[in-house]
Short mmCIF file of C-alpha atoms in Angstrom, two decimals:
data_model
loop_
_atom_site.label_atom_id
_atom_site.label_comp_id
_atom_site.label_asym_id
_atom_site.label_seq_id
_atom_site.Cartn_x
_atom_site.Cartn_y
_atom_site.Cartn_z
CA MET A 1 -7.39 -16.65 24.98
CA VAL A 2 -5.91 -15.06 28.01
CA HIS A 3 -7.44 -12.27 29.32
CA ASP A 4 -6.40 -9.63 31.68
CA GLY A 5 -6.83 -9.85 35.59
CA ALA A 6 -4.97 -12.28 38.14
CA HIS A 7 -6.35 -15.57 36.30
CA GLY A 8 -4.93 -14.39 32.79
CA GLN A 9 -1.63 -13.29 34.65
CA THR A 10 -1.24 -16.78 36.13
CA LEU A 11 -1.97 -18.54 32.65
CA ARG A 12 0.00 -16.17 30.84
CA ARG A 13 3.19 -16.62 33.03
CA CYS A 14 2.59 -20.46 33.18
CA SER A 15 2.45 -20.68 29.33
CA GLN A 16 5.50 -18.71 28.89
CA GLY A 17 8.34 -21.00 27.10
CA LEU A 18 5.66 -23.19 25.67
CA LYS A 19 5.69 -23.94 21.84
CA LYS A 20 2.83 -24.34 19.39
CA GLY A 21 1.21 -27.67 20.41
CA ASP A 22 3.04 -27.87 23.80
CA PHE A 23 1.12 -28.70 27.34
CA THR A 24 2.26 -27.48 30.58
CA THR A 25 3.83 -30.29 32.44
CA ASP A 26 2.20 -29.73 35.57
CA PRO A 27 -1.38 -28.57 36.32
CA VAL A 28 -2.13 -24.84 36.84
CA GLN A 29 -4.14 -23.61 39.96
CA THR A 30 -6.01 -20.29 39.39
CA GLN A 31 -9.32 -19.04 41.41
CA TYR A 32 -11.16 -20.86 39.02
CA GLY A 33 -9.82 -24.37 39.86
CA TRP A 34 -7.04 -26.51 38.06
CA HIS A 35 -6.05 -26.17 34.14
CA ILE A 36 -3.55 -27.84 32.05
CA ILE A 37 -2.72 -25.37 29.32
CA LYS A 38 -2.22 -26.15 25.44
CA LEU A 39 -0.39 -23.30 23.49
CA VAL A 40 -2.37 -23.14 20.10
CA ASP A 41 -1.27 -20.30 18.48
CA THR A 42 0.51 -16.87 19.37
CA ARG A 43 0.12 -13.33 17.96
CA ASP A 44 1.52 -10.15 18.09
CA ALA A 45 -1.13 -7.19 19.24
CA PRO A 46 -0.51 -3.69 17.19
CA PHE A 47 1.24 -1.06 19.55
CA ASP A 48 -1.82 1.31 18.78
CA GLN A 49 -3.98 -1.35 20.35
CA MET A 50 -1.86 -2.05 23.44
CA LYS A 51 -0.99 1.58 23.98
CA PRO A 52 -3.80 2.61 26.42
CA GLN A 53 -3.16 -0.81 28.54
CA LEU A 54 0.68 -0.12 28.47
CA THR A 55 -0.09 3.34 29.76
CA ASN A 56 -2.32 2.54 32.22
CA ALA A 57 0.10 -0.29 33.77
CA LEU A 58 2.98 2.28 33.76
CA MET A 59 0.89 4.92 35.32
CA GLN A 60 -0.28 2.38 38.18
CA LYS A 61 3.26 1.26 38.92
CA LYS A 62 4.63 4.91 38.84
CA PHE A 63 1.72 5.95 41.50
CA GLN A 64 2.32 2.69 43.43
CA GLU A 65 6.08 3.82 43.76
CA TYR A 66 5.19 7.33 44.58
CA ILE A 67 2.59 6.12 47.38
CA GLU A 68 5.63 3.90 48.75
CA GLY A 69 8.00 6.96 48.69
CA LEU A 70 5.61 9.11 50.60
CA LYS A 71 5.22 6.39 53.33
CA LYS A 72 8.79 6.06 53.84
CA THR A 73 9.17 9.77 54.44
CA ALA A 74 5.74 10.52 56.53
CA LYS A 75 5.97 11.84 59.86
CA ILE A 76 3.09 10.49 61.36
CA GLU A 77 2.00 11.89 65.12
CA LYS A 78 -0.65 10.11 67.16
CA LYS A 79 -2.21 12.60 69.80
CA LEU A 80 -4.55 10.68 71.95
#
């Protein structure tokens, strides 16, 4: 089972392309150590279950883009 967070994202990224029963060819390093990943099974989550996570991820991305835009157009004056 792969969860959210940096650890889960690393494991998810490294397990892409694996078929049921396959192992990763190289060990994967995370903040918790080294791992060899075996894909046991996959399943699709219902949209209703994933909607809050997807909405949150999209809002975070849009907010970050907004902040980056503000930084690019900001006029900062230092008065010492």
